[in-house]
mmCIF file of C-alpha atoms in Angstrom:
data_model
loop_
_atom_site.group_PDB
_atom_site.id
_atom_site.type_symbol
_atom_site.label_atom_id
_atom_site.label_comp_id
_atom_site.label_asym_id
_atom_site.label_seq_id
_atom_site.Cartn_x
_atom_site.Cartn_y
_atom_site.Cartn_z
ATOM 1 C CA MET A 1 45.508 -43.393 60.056
ATOM 2 C CA GLY A 2 47.907 -41.268 57.911
ATOM 3 C CA LYS A 3 47.747 -37.560 57.332
ATOM 4 C CA LEU A 4 44.088 -36.406 56.943
ATOM 5 C CA THR A 5 43.481 -34.797 53.696
ATOM 6 C CA ALA A 6 40.493 -32.581 52.245
ATOM 7 C CA ARG A 7 39.729 -35.614 49.815
ATOM 8 C CA ALA A 8 39.520 -38.088 52.420
ATOM 9 C CA ILE A 9 36.869 -35.667 54.481
ATOM 10 C CA VAL A 10 34.866 -34.959 51.468
ATOM 11 C CA GLU A 11 34.606 -38.653 50.319
ATOM 12 C CA ARG A 12 33.447 -39.588 53.745
ATOM 13 C CA ALA A 13 30.940 -36.843 53.870
ATOM 14 C CA LEU A 14 29.607 -37.916 50.544
ATOM 15 C CA GLU A 15 29.308 -41.602 51.787
ATOM 16 C CA ILE A 16 27.298 -40.347 54.675
ATOM 17 C CA GLY A 17 25.087 -37.971 52.655
ATOM 18 C CA ASP A 18 24.393 -40.831 50.264
ATOM 19 C CA ALA A 19 23.556 -43.193 52.980
ATOM 20 C CA GLU A 20 21.806 -41.057 55.472
ATOM 21 C CA GLY A 21 20.918 -37.484 53.949
ATOM 22 C CA LEU A 22 22.970 -34.341 54.236
ATOM 23 C CA ASP A 23 21.555 -33.611 57.764
ATOM 24 C CA ALA A 24 23.557 -36.470 59.076
ATOM 25 C CA VAL A 25 26.715 -34.739 57.673
ATOM 26 C CA THR A 26 28.195 -32.645 60.547
ATOM 27 C CA ILE A 27 31.902 -31.815 61.410
ATOM 28 C CA ARG A 28 31.617 -33.716 64.617
ATOM 29 C CA ARG A 29 30.235 -36.934 62.870
ATOM 30 C CA LEU A 30 33.004 -36.773 60.405
ATOM 31 C CA ALA A 31 35.635 -36.241 63.073
ATOM 32 C CA ALA A 32 34.365 -39.337 64.866
ATOM 33 C CA ASP A 33 34.122 -41.556 61.681
ATOM 34 C CA LEU A 34 37.632 -40.356 60.594
ATOM 35 C CA GLY A 35 39.112 -40.826 64.131
ATOM 36 C CA VAL A 36 40.207 -37.215 64.482
ATOM 37 C CA THR A 37 39.316 -34.194 66.455
ATOM 38 C CA PRO A 38 36.829 -31.572 65.099
ATOM 39 C CA MET A 39 39.895 -29.143 64.994
ATOM 40 C CA ALA A 40 41.598 -31.369 62.506
ATOM 41 C CA LEU A 41 38.766 -30.941 60.215
ATOM 42 C CA TYR A 42 38.499 -27.161 60.723
ATOM 43 C CA TRP A 43 42.022 -26.881 59.346
ATOM 44 C CA HIS A 44 40.331 -27.858 55.876
ATOM 45 C CA PHE A 45 36.652 -26.752 55.988
ATOM 46 C CA LYS A 46 35.868 -23.983 58.492
ATOM 47 C CA ASN A 47 32.149 -24.631 58.518
ATOM 48 C CA LYS A 48 29.698 -26.884 56.749
ATOM 49 C CA ASP A 49 29.161 -24.282 54.257
ATOM 50 C CA GLN A 50 32.639 -24.693 52.980
ATOM 51 C CA LEU A 51 32.489 -28.409 53.430
ATOM 52 C CA LEU A 52 29.432 -28.598 50.951
ATOM 53 C CA ILE A 53 31.580 -26.642 48.418
ATOM 54 C CA GLY A 54 34.272 -29.085 48.839
ATOM 55 C CA MET A 55 31.737 -31.951 48.408
ATOM 56 C CA ALA A 56 30.360 -30.366 45.202
ATOM 57 C CA ASP A 57 33.662 -29.680 43.683
ATOM 58 C CA HIS A 58 34.715 -33.283 44.471
ATOM 59 C CA LEU A 59 31.363 -34.417 42.852
ATOM 60 C CA ILE A 60 32.358 -33.117 39.355
ATOM 61 C CA LEU A 61 36.084 -33.140 39.738
ATOM 62 C CA ASP A 62 36.664 -36.108 37.510
ATOM 63 C CA PHE A 63 34.246 -34.919 34.890
ATOM 64 C CA VAL A 64 36.378 -33.968 31.729
ATOM 65 C CA VAL A 65 35.155 -30.881 29.780
ATOM 66 C CA GLY A 66 36.761 -29.585 26.677
ATOM 67 C CA GLY A 67 38.670 -31.666 24.060
ATOM 68 C CA GLY A 68 37.237 -32.820 20.671
ATOM 69 C CA ALA A 69 37.248 -29.369 19.258
ATOM 70 C CA ASP A 70 36.845 -30.612 15.938
ATOM 71 C CA ARG A 71 33.567 -32.408 16.675
ATOM 72 C CA PRO A 72 30.324 -30.612 16.000
ATOM 73 C CA TRP A 73 28.993 -28.554 18.828
ATOM 74 C CA ARG A 74 25.788 -30.669 19.073
ATOM 75 C CA ASP A 75 27.852 -33.754 19.551
ATOM 76 C CA ARG A 76 29.810 -31.978 22.389
ATOM 77 C CA LEU A 77 26.855 -30.394 23.915
ATOM 78 C CA ARG A 78 25.289 -33.799 24.230
ATOM 79 C CA GLY A 79 28.419 -35.348 25.517
ATOM 80 C CA LEU A 80 28.492 -32.711 28.274
ATOM 81 C CA VAL A 81 25.135 -33.327 29.508
ATOM 82 C CA GLU A 82 25.488 -37.110 29.171
ATOM 83 C CA GLY A 83 28.782 -37.035 31.074
ATOM 84 C CA LEU A 84 27.490 -34.850 33.840
ATOM 85 C CA ILE A 85 24.649 -37.138 34.410
ATOM 86 C CA ARG A 86 26.894 -40.281 34.822
ATOM 87 C CA VAL A 87 29.214 -38.551 37.238
ATOM 88 C CA LEU A 88 26.122 -37.258 39.420
ATOM 89 C CA ARG A 89 24.450 -40.617 39.242
ATOM 90 C CA THR A 90 27.057 -42.101 41.530
ATOM 91 C CA HIS A 91 25.797 -40.243 44.439
ATOM 92 C CA PRO A 92 22.227 -40.124 45.689
ATOM 93 C CA CYS A 93 22.945 -36.892 47.593
ATOM 94 C CA ALA A 94 24.358 -35.027 44.676
ATOM 95 C CA LYS A 95 21.361 -32.951 43.673
ATOM 96 C CA ASN A 96 20.874 -31.858 47.305
ATOM 97 C CA VAL A 97 24.471 -30.846 47.652
ATOM 98 C CA LEU A 98 24.449 -28.737 44.386
ATOM 99 C CA GLU A 99 21.209 -27.159 45.521
ATOM 100 C CA GLN A 100 22.598 -26.130 48.877
ATOM 101 C CA VAL A 101 25.789 -24.395 47.485
ATOM 102 C CA ASP A 102 26.567 -21.262 45.410
ATOM 103 C CA GLN A 103 27.479 -23.257 42.160
ATOM 104 C CA GLY A 104 29.517 -20.207 41.169
ATOM 105 C CA GLY A 105 31.943 -21.075 44.069
ATOM 106 C CA VAL A 106 32.679 -24.457 42.981
ATOM 107 C CA PRO A 107 35.691 -24.534 40.587
ATOM 108 C CA SER A 108 34.878 -27.886 38.876
ATOM 109 C CA PHE A 109 31.190 -26.874 38.186
ATOM 110 C CA LEU A 110 32.562 -23.343 36.846
ATOM 111 C CA ALA A 111 34.586 -25.587 34.204
ATOM 112 C CA VAL A 112 31.414 -27.347 32.978
ATOM 113 C CA TRP A 113 29.210 -24.238 33.146
ATOM 114 C CA ASP A 114 31.841 -22.201 30.934
ATOM 115 C CA GLU A 115 32.218 -25.258 28.591
ATOM 116 C CA ALA A 116 28.275 -25.148 28.097
ATOM 117 C CA LEU A 117 28.195 -21.212 27.524
ATOM 118 C CA GLY A 118 31.105 -21.542 24.964
ATOM 119 C CA LEU A 119 29.148 -24.318 22.983
ATOM 120 C CA ALA A 120 25.850 -22.335 22.982
ATOM 121 C CA ARG A 121 27.968 -19.185 21.477
ATOM 122 C CA THR A 122 29.306 -21.641 18.851
ATOM 123 C CA ALA A 123 25.765 -22.547 18.148
ATOM 124 C CA GLY A 124 25.113 -18.872 17.229
ATOM 125 C CA PHE A 125 23.250 -17.981 20.228
ATOM 126 C CA THR A 126 23.277 -14.482 21.871
ATOM 127 C CA VAL A 127 24.858 -13.829 25.169
ATOM 128 C CA GLU A 128 21.547 -13.684 26.995
ATOM 129 C CA GLU A 129 20.450 -16.862 25.208
ATOM 130 C CA CYS A 130 23.685 -18.682 26.114
ATOM 131 C CA CYS A 131 23.244 -17.988 29.795
ATOM 132 C CA LEU A 132 19.656 -19.320 29.777
ATOM 133 C CA ILE A 133 20.719 -22.400 27.744
ATOM 134 C CA SER A 134 23.682 -23.270 29.876
ATOM 135 C CA LYS A 135 21.366 -22.940 33.277
ATOM 136 C CA TYR A 136 18.394 -24.958 31.751
ATOM 137 C CA LEU A 137 20.879 -27.809 30.520
ATOM 138 C CA LEU A 138 22.813 -27.969 33.742
ATOM 139 C CA GLN A 139 19.798 -28.036 35.839
ATOM 140 C CA SER A 140 18.212 -30.638 33.689
ATOM 141 C CA ALA A 141 21.350 -32.781 34.012
ATOM 142 C CA ILE A 142 21.086 -32.461 37.639
ATOM 143 C CA SER A 143 17.579 -33.454 37.899
ATOM 144 C CA ILE A 144 17.768 -36.348 35.406
ATOM 145 C CA ALA A 145 20.713 -37.780 37.168
ATOM 146 C CA ASP A 146 18.799 -37.368 40.672
ATOM 147 C CA ALA A 147 15.580 -39.196 39.792
ATOM 148 C CA PRO A 148 16.651 -42.890 39.797
ATOM 149 C CA VAL A 149 18.765 -42.528 42.911
ATOM 150 C CA HIS A 150 17.226 -39.910 45.343
ATOM 151 C CA PHE A 151 15.303 -42.687 47.377
ATOM 152 C CA ARG A 152 18.465 -44.524 48.102
ATOM 153 C CA SER A 153 19.758 -42.285 50.836
ATOM 154 C CA SER A 154 16.657 -43.053 53.114
ATOM 155 C CA HIS A 155 15.163 -46.327 52.022
ATOM 156 C CA THR A 156 16.039 -49.868 51.307
ATOM 157 C CA THR A 157 15.384 -51.607 48.290
ATOM 158 C CA GLU A 158 12.167 -53.327 49.505
ATOM 159 C CA GLU A 159 10.912 -49.898 50.895
ATOM 160 C CA ILE A 160 11.495 -48.177 47.652
ATOM 161 C CA ALA A 161 9.406 -50.939 46.019
ATOM 162 C CA GLU A 162 6.570 -50.438 48.253
ATOM 163 C CA ILE A 163 6.759 -46.798 47.737
ATOM 164 C CA VAL A 164 6.514 -47.151 43.997
ATOM 165 C CA ARG A 165 3.869 -49.760 44.423
ATOM 166 C CA VAL A 166 1.786 -47.477 46.568
ATOM 167 C CA LYS A 167 2.069 -44.543 44.265
ATOM 168 C CA ARG A 168 1.066 -46.601 41.012
ATOM 169 C CA LEU A 169 -1.951 -48.011 42.822
ATOM 170 C CA GLY A 170 -2.916 -44.561 44.033
ATOM 171 C CA LEU A 171 -2.926 -43.279 40.212
ATOM 172 C CA GLN A 172 -4.500 -46.429 39.096
ATOM 173 C CA SER A 173 -7.467 -45.899 41.430
ATOM 174 C CA LEU A 174 -8.209 -42.218 40.304
ATOM 175 C CA PRO A 175 -11.565 -41.848 38.487
ATOM 176 C CA ALA A 176 -10.646 -43.220 34.778
ATOM 177 C CA GLU A 177 -13.239 -40.809 33.346
ATOM 178 C CA LYS A 178 -11.587 -37.692 34.957
ATOM 179 C CA TYR A 179 -7.890 -38.778 34.526
ATOM 180 C CA PRO A 180 -7.806 -41.275 31.793
ATOM 181 C CA ASN A 181 -4.033 -40.575 30.981
ATOM 182 C CA LEU A 182 -2.886 -40.738 34.541
ATOM 183 C CA VAL A 183 -4.637 -44.132 34.987
ATOM 184 C CA GLU A 184 -3.478 -45.648 31.826
ATOM 185 C CA MET A 185 0.181 -44.654 32.274
ATOM 186 C CA ALA A 186 0.315 -45.119 36.142
ATOM 187 C CA GLY A 187 3.165 -47.919 35.811
ATOM 188 C CA PRO A 188 5.844 -45.812 33.826
ATOM 189 C CA MET A 189 4.796 -42.677 35.562
ATOM 190 C CA VAL A 190 6.171 -43.889 39.008
ATOM 191 C CA GLY A 191 9.033 -46.005 37.882
ATOM 192 C CA GLY A 192 8.280 -48.225 35.375
ATOM 193 C CA LEU A 193 11.092 -47.234 33.038
ATOM 194 C CA THR A 194 14.537 -48.305 32.477
ATOM 195 C CA ALA A 195 17.300 -46.065 33.575
ATOM 196 C CA ASP A 196 18.805 -46.310 29.990
ATOM 197 C CA PHE A 197 15.609 -45.192 28.426
ATOM 198 C CA TYR A 198 15.002 -42.473 31.168
ATOM 199 C CA ASP A 199 18.393 -41.006 30.355
ATOM 200 C CA SER A 200 18.508 -41.112 26.718
ATOM 201 C CA PHE A 201 15.055 -39.580 26.209
ATOM 202 C CA GLY A 202 15.863 -36.786 28.983
ATOM 203 C CA VAL A 203 18.855 -35.953 27.062
ATOM 204 C CA ASP A 204 17.295 -36.158 23.714
ATOM 205 C CA LEU A 205 14.519 -33.690 24.827
ATOM 206 C CA VAL A 206 16.574 -30.950 26.154
ATOM 207 C CA VAL A 207 19.621 -31.047 23.529
ATOM 208 C CA SER A 208 16.971 -31.457 20.694
ATOM 209 C CA GLY A 209 15.296 -28.236 21.876
ATOM 210 C CA VAL A 210 18.452 -26.381 21.650
ATOM 211 C CA GLU A 211 19.292 -27.934 18.135
ATOM 212 C CA ALA A 212 15.897 -26.923 16.853
ATOM 213 C CA LEU A 213 16.378 -23.466 18.220
ATOM 214 C CA ALA A 214 19.816 -23.250 16.516
ATOM 215 C CA ALA A 215 18.409 -24.387 13.129
ATOM 216 C CA ARG A 216 16.258 -21.403 13.094
ATOM 217 C CA ARG A 217 19.253 -18.926 13.201
#
């Protein structure tokens, strides 16, 4: 193979993480898959912590922030959340990767975070409020992106369908007089929603909250 690059390493690490979970991502496993010695990987990543940061940075690297400065802050904020969801949705292991690293040490995530802070400031919030808004928005985007994909790393399509079926039946079998709403809404509660509706409503929910608070200023 050609010269080993950091990009090739993190791309293979993400493939393993998506298919088998992050515990399967090791320097030894990566070296074997890439046909090199573990030492060749250490030139790029001295340990798994550094590798995880590289994986996190790669996840968001192609996400474009900024631009469109003439657009209302509301539109730009919504676009930021939607764009981050789209990027993270491509990798089932994305949420676990971002949870296991210091996000402040991930350059591409810093760019998204800085953009969120700036948009909240433009909306008229205090510095303290901007910090909270940016954290809530980014964590919401990570969670929204994860929900439809996190099973994929350890289950087949048939297994996922069976898990959903069992969960739905479990809710439907609850005492209706005690849990009437859970019984009624068992289907959509455990996965009966389309991905588009799931995403659009989630983004509306979190962004509309920011807009409502801004309107009180």
